[in-house]
Structures are given as C-alpha cells and as structure tokens.
CSV table of C-alpha atoms in Angstrom, one decimal:
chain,number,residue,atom,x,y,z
Q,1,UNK,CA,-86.5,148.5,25.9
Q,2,UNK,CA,-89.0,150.8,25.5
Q,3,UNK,CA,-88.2,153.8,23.6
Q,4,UNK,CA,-91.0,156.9,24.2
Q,5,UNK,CA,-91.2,159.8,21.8
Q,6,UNK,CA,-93.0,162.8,21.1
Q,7,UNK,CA,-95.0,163.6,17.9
Q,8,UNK,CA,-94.3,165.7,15.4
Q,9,UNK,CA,-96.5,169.0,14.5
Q,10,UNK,CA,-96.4,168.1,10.9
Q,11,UNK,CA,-97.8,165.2,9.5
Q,12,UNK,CA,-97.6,163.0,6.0
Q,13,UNK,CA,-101.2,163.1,3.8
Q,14,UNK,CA,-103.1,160.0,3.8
Q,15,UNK,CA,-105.2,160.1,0.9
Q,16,UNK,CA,-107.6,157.5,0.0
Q,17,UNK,CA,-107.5,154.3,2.2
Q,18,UNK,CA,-109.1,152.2,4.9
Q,19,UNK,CA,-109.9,154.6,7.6
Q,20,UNK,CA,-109.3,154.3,11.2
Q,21,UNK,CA,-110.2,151.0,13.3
Q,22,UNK,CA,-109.9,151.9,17.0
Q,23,UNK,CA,-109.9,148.3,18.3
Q,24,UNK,CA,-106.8,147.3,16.1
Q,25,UNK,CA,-104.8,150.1,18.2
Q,26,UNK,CA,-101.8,149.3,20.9
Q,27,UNK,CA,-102.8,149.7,24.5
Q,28,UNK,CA,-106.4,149.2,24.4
Q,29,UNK,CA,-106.5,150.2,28.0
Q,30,UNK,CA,-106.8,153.9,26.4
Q,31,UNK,CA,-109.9,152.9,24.2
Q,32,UNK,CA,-112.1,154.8,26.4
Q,33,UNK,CA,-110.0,157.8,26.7
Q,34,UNK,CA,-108.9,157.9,23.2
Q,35,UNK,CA,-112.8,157.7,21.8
Q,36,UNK,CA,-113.4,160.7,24.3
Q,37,UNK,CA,-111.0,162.8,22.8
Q,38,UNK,CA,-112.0,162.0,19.5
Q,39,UNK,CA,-115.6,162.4,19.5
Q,40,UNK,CA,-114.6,166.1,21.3
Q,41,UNK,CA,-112.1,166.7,18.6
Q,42,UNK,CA,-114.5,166.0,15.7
Q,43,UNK,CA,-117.5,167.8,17.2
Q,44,UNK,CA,-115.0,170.6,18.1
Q,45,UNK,CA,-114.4,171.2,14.2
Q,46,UNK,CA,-117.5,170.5,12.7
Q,47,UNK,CA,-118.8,173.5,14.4
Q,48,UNK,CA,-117.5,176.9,14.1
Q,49,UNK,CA,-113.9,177.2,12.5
Q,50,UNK,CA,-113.0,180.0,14.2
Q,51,UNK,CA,-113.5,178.8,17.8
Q,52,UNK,CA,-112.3,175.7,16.8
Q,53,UNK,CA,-108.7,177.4,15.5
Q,54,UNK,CA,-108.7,179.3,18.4
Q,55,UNK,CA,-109.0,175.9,20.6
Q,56,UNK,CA,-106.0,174.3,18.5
Q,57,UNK,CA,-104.3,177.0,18.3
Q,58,UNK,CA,-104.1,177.6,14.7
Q,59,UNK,CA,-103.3,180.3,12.5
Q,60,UNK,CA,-105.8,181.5,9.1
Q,61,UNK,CA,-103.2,180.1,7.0
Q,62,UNK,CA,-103.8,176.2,8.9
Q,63,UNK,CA,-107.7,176.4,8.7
Q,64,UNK,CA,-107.6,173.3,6.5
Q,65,UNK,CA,-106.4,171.5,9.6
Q,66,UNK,CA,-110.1,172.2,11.3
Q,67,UNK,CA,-111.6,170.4,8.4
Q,68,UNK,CA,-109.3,167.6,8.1
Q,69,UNK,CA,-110.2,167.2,12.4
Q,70,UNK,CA,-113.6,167.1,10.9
Q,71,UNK,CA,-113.0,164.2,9.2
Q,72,UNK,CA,-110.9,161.8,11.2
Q,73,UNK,CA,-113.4,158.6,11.5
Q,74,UNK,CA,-113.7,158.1,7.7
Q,75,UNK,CA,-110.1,159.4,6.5
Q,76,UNK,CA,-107.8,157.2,5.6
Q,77,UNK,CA,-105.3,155.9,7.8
Q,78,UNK,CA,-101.7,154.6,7.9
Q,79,UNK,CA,-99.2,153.7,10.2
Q,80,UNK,CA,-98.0,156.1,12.3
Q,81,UNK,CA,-94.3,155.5,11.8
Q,82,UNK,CA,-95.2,157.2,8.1
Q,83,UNK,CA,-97.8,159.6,9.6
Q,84,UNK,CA,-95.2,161.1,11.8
Q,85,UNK,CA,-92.5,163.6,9.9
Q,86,UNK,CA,-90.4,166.0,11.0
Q,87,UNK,CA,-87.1,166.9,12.3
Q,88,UNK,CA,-86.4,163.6,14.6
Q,89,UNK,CA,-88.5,161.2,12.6
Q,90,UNK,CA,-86.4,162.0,9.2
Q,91,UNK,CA,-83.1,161.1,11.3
Q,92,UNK,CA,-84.9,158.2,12.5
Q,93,UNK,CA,-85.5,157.0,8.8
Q,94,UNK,CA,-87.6,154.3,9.7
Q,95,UNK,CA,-88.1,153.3,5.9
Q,96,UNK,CA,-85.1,152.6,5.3
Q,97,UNK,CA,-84.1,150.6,8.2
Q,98,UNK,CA,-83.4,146.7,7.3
Q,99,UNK,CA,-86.6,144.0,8.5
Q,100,UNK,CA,-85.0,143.2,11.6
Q,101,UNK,CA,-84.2,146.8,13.1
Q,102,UNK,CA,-87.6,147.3,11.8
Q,103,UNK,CA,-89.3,144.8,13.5
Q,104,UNK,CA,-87.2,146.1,16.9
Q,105,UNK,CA,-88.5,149.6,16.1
Q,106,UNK,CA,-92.5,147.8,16.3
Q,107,UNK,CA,-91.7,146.5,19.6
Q,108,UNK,CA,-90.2,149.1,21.3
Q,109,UNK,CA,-91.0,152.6,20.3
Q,110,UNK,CA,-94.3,154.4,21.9
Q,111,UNK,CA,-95.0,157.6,20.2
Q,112,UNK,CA,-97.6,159.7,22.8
Q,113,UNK,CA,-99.9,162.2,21.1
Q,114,UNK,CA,-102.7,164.5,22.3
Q,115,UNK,CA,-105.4,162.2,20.3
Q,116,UNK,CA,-104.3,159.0,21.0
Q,117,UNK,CA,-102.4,159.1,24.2
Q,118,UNK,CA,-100.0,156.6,22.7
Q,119,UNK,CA,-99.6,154.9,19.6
Q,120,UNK,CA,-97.0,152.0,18.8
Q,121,UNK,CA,-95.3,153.1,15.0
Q,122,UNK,CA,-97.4,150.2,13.4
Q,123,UNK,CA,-100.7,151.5,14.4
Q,124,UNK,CA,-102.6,152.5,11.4
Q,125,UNK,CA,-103.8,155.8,12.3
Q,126,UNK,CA,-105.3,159.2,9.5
Q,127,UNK,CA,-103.2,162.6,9.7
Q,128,UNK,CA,-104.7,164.9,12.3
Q,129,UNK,CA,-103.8,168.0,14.3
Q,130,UNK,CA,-104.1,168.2,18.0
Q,131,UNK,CA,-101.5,168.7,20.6
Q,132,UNK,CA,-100.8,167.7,24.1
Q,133,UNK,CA,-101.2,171.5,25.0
Q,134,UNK,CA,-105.1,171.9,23.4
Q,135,UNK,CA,-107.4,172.8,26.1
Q,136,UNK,CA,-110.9,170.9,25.0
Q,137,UNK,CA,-113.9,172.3,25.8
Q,138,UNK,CA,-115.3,169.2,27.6
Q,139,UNK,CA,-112.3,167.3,28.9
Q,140,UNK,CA,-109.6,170.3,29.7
Q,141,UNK,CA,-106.2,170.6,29.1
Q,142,UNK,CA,-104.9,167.1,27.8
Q,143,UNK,CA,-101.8,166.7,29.2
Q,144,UNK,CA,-103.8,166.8,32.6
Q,145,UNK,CA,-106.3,164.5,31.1
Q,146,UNK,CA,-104.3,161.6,29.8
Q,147,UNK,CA,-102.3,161.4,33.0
Q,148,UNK,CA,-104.9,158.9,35.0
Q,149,UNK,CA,-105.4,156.1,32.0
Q,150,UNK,CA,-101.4,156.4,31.3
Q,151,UNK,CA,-100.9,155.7,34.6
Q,152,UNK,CA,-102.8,152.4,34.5
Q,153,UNK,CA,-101.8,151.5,31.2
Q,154,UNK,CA,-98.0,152.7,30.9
Q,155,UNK,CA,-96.6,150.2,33.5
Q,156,UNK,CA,-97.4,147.4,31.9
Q,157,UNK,CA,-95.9,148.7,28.7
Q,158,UNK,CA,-93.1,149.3,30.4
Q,159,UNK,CA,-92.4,145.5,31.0
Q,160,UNK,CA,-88.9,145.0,33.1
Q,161,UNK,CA,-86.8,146.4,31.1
Q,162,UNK,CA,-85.5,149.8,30.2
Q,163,UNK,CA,-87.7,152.9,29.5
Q,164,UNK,CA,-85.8,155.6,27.5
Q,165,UNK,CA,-87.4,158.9,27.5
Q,166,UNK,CA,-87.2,161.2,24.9
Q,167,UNK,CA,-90.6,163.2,25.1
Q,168,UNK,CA,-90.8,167.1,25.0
Q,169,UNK,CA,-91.8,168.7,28.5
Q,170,UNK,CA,-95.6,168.7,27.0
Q,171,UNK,CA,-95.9,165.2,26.2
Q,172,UNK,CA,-93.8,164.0,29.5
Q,173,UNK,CA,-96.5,165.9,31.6
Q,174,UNK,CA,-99.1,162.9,30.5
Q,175,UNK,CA,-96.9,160.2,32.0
Q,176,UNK,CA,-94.3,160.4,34.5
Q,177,UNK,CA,-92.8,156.9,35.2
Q,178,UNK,CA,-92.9,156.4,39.2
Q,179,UNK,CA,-91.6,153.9,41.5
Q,180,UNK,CA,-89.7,151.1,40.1
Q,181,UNK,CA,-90.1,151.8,36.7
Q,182,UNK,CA,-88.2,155.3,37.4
Q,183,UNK,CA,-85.4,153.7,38.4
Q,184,UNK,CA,-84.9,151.8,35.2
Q,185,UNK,CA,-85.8,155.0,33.2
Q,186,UNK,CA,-83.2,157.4,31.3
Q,187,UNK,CA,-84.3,161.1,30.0
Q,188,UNK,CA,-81.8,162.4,27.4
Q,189,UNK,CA,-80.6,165.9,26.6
Q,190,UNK,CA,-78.7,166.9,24.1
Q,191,UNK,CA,-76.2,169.6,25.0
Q,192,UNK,CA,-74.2,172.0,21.8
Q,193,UNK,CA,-70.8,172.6,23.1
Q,194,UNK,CA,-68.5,174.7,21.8
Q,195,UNK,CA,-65.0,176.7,23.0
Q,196,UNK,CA,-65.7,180.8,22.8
Q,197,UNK,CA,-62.9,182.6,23.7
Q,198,UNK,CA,-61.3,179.3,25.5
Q,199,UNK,CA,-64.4,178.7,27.5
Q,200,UNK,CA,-66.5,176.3,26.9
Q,201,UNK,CA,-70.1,176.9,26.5
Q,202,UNK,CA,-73.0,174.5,26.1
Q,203,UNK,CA,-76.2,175.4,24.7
Q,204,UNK,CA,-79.9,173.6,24.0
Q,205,UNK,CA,-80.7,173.8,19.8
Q,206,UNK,CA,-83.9,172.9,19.5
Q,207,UNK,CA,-83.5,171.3,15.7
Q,208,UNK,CA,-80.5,169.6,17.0
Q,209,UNK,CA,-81.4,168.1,19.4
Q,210,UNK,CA,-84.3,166.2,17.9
Q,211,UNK,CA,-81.8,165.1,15.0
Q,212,UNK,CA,-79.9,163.4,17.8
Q,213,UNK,CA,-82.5,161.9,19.2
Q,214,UNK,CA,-83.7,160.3,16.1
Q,215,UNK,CA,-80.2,159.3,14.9
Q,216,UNK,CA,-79.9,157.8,18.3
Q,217,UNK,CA,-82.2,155.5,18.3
Q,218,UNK,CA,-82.1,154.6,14.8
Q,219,UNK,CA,-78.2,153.4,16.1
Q,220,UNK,CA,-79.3,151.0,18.5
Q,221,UNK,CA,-82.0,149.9,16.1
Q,222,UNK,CA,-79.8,149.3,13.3
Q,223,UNK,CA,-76.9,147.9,15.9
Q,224,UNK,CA,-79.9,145.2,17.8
Q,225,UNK,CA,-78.5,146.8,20.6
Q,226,UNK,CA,-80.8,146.5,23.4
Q,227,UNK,CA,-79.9,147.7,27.0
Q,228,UNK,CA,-82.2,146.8,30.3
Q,229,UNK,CA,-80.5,149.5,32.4
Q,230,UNK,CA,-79.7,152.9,32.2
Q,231,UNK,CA,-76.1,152.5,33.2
Q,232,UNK,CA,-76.1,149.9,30.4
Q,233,UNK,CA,-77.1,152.2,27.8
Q,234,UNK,CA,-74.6,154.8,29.1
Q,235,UNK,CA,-72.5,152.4,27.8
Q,236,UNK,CA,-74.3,151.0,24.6
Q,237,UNK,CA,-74.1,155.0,23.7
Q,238,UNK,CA,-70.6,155.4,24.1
Q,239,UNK,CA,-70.1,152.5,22.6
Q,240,UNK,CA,-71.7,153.8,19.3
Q,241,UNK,CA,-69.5,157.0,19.5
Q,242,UNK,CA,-71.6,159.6,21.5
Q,243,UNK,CA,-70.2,161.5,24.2
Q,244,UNK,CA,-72.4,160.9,27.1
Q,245,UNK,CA,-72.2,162.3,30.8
Q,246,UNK,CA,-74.6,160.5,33.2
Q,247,UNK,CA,-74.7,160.3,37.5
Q,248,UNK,CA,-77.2,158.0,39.3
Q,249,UNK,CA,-80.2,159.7,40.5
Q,250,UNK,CA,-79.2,161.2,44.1
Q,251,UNK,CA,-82.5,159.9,45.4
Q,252,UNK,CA,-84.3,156.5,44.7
Q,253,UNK,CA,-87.6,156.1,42.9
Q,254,UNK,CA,-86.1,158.9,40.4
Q,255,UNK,CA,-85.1,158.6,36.8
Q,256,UNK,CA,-81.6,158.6,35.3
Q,257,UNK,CA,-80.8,161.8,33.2
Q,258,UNK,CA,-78.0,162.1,30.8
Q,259,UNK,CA,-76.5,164.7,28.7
Q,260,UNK,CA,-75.5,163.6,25.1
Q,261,UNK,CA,-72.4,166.2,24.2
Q,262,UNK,CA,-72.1,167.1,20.6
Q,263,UNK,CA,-69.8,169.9,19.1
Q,264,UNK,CA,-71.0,169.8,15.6
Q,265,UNK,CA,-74.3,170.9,14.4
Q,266,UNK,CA,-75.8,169.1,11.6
C-alpha cells in the first residue's frame, strides 16, 4: 500500500545538525527536478525579500521564512516525518507509533511537497517554506512543473498494490495516477453529517477532515492492516469502525472515491 499525503504549511525547527544530502533522498528519479527547484528557491530568497514574499506568498509577519529559504543547503536537516506538523500529522502521531507500525509507516507513506516533489517520512530533509501553488520565476507554477518527472517516477512507486490518496486538490494536480494504477487507487473524503431540523446535512470541515485522515492511517498502521484493493480497504475501514460509502468508478481507468461519514467533530 502506498499511502500519499500532502504537506503541512507549518513546519518543526531543525536547529543545528547535518544538513541536507540530496543523493540519500527516496525517488532519485526527481534528483534533477528537485535540485532545479532548489537552486531557484535559494536564489529566489537571497535576493530581494520583498519580491521574494511576494513569490511565496508571504505576509510581513513570515519574512523569516525568506531567510530560512536562503539557507536550505547548509541547514540542518531531519526526517520529514518530524519536519512535517500540523493538523493531520498530530493525529497521525508518528512518534508514538510501536517499531513495527513504524517501520510500515517508512514503506508506505509518500508525502509530495512543492520542493521535493516527494519525500518518503524517513528522508532527512531542513524546514522550508514553499508550496505546490508558488509560481517560480524560472520554472512556473509547480504543480504544472512536477507533473512530467512524477509521471515517470510515481508508477514505479506505486508497485501492484494499492495507492490511497489523501492529497489536497494542489498537491494531486502534480500526479494524477492513470491507467492501471487508477484502478487500484482510492481518494478519500471526509463528510460532517449531522440531522437539522430532521434532515440530514453533510458538510466538508477543513480541520476535520485532515484529523481523519491522519487518525486513519495511523489505524491501519497500528492494526498491520494492509489492503491491495480499494474494495478491500472499504472493508479494512469499516472494519476499524468508520462509516464509509464507496461505488466502483462508472468508467475504467478511473480511481475509486469514497466518503468517510462522521457525525462528531473532534
């Protein structure tokens, strides 16, 4: 199974600490594209901090983020699994998951990200600020960018086995599984449904949702469950207590989506 998941806006300190190696990354197939971003990204906020804010997308009060961009070769780095914080990531709770779920977690969750493209939650990588909606001077928007080396690397990632997709609409734009790998791919949504005036109403909360998401796949961590289907992990999911509503895809070549009913908000 192979779990992919978005980012999160904020992001841990590093401190003092070996800084990045880009050879000991995941997916080496995006070397190319990642060092392109990188060396854009770093010359972007050496320069002028305003432009560079602008570019980023940043407020007066973030400015420190510029210089911190400034930085990235020789800042320290950590794995991403702590670099990443943040609504879903705190329900995740990798930390304190036991060695085996953790070691499940290493093999089968992709985090995508605007620098990186993708990063496994082992990759040591420093703390850094730049979306999948930045528009870089020299490479353009990067959800546009990262779509061709995904494309040739993502597959392969993929294996033969399940491909659950829990991305944002920004981050999905850089990969969109095609083919035969569609077919064994699930997108989740997380639906808020409550009774208001005896109808029932059903509503997208933002917060939520991510919670869900993370305390999702922290169950089928924890549990070792590990599905190869999306009709499987229908199952798996109601077997750990969710409420899930899912059809096949009317069409073939087309992914599975599904609708994870909650009536409590928490």
């Amino acid at each position: 199974m192979l779990v992919l998941l978005p980012p999160s806006e904020g992001k841990a300190s590093v401190g003092r600490g070996a800084p990045l190696t880009m050879e000991s990354l995941s997916l080496p197939g995006l070397a190319a594209a990642r060092e392109a971003v990188l060396g854009e990204l770093v010359e972007l906020c050496s320069g002028d901090e305003g432009k560079a804010r602008e570019v980023l997308g940043l407020s007066e009060g973030l400015r420190g983020e510029v210089a911190k961009n400034a930085g990235l070769r020789t800042a320290g780095a950590r794995p991403a699994g702590e670099i990443y914080t943040g609504v879903l990531y705190d329900a995740l709770g990798l930390a304190s998951l036991d060695p085996a779920a953790k070691r499940r977690a290493a093999g089968s969750l992709l985090v995508f990200s605007g620098l990186w493209g993708a990063v496994r939650v082992t990759d040591r990588i420093p703390s850094y600020r730049c979306s999948m909606g930045v528009k870089l001077p020299g490479l353009g928007a990067l959800g546009a960018y990262w779509r061709t080396p995904m494309a040739s690397v993502l597959p392969e990632a993929a294996g033969d086995g399940l491909v659950l997709d829990l991305r944002s609409a920004a981050y999905a734009a850089a990969w969109k599984p095609k083919g035969e790998v569609a077919t064994r791919t699930a997108t989740v949504r997380v639906l808020h449904s409550q009774v208001v005036d005896g109808v029932e109403k059903r509503s997208v909360v933002s917060h939520f949702n991510k919670a869900t998401k993370g305390r999702m796949v922290r169950s089928l961590l924890a549990q070792g469950v590990s599905p190869r289907s999306p009709a499987e992990l229908v199952e798996a999911l109601r077997d750990l207590g969710y409420v899930v509503e899912a059809e096949p895809p009317a069409k073939a070549g087309k992914a599975w989506a599904l609708d994870v009913v909650v009536t409590e908000i928490h």
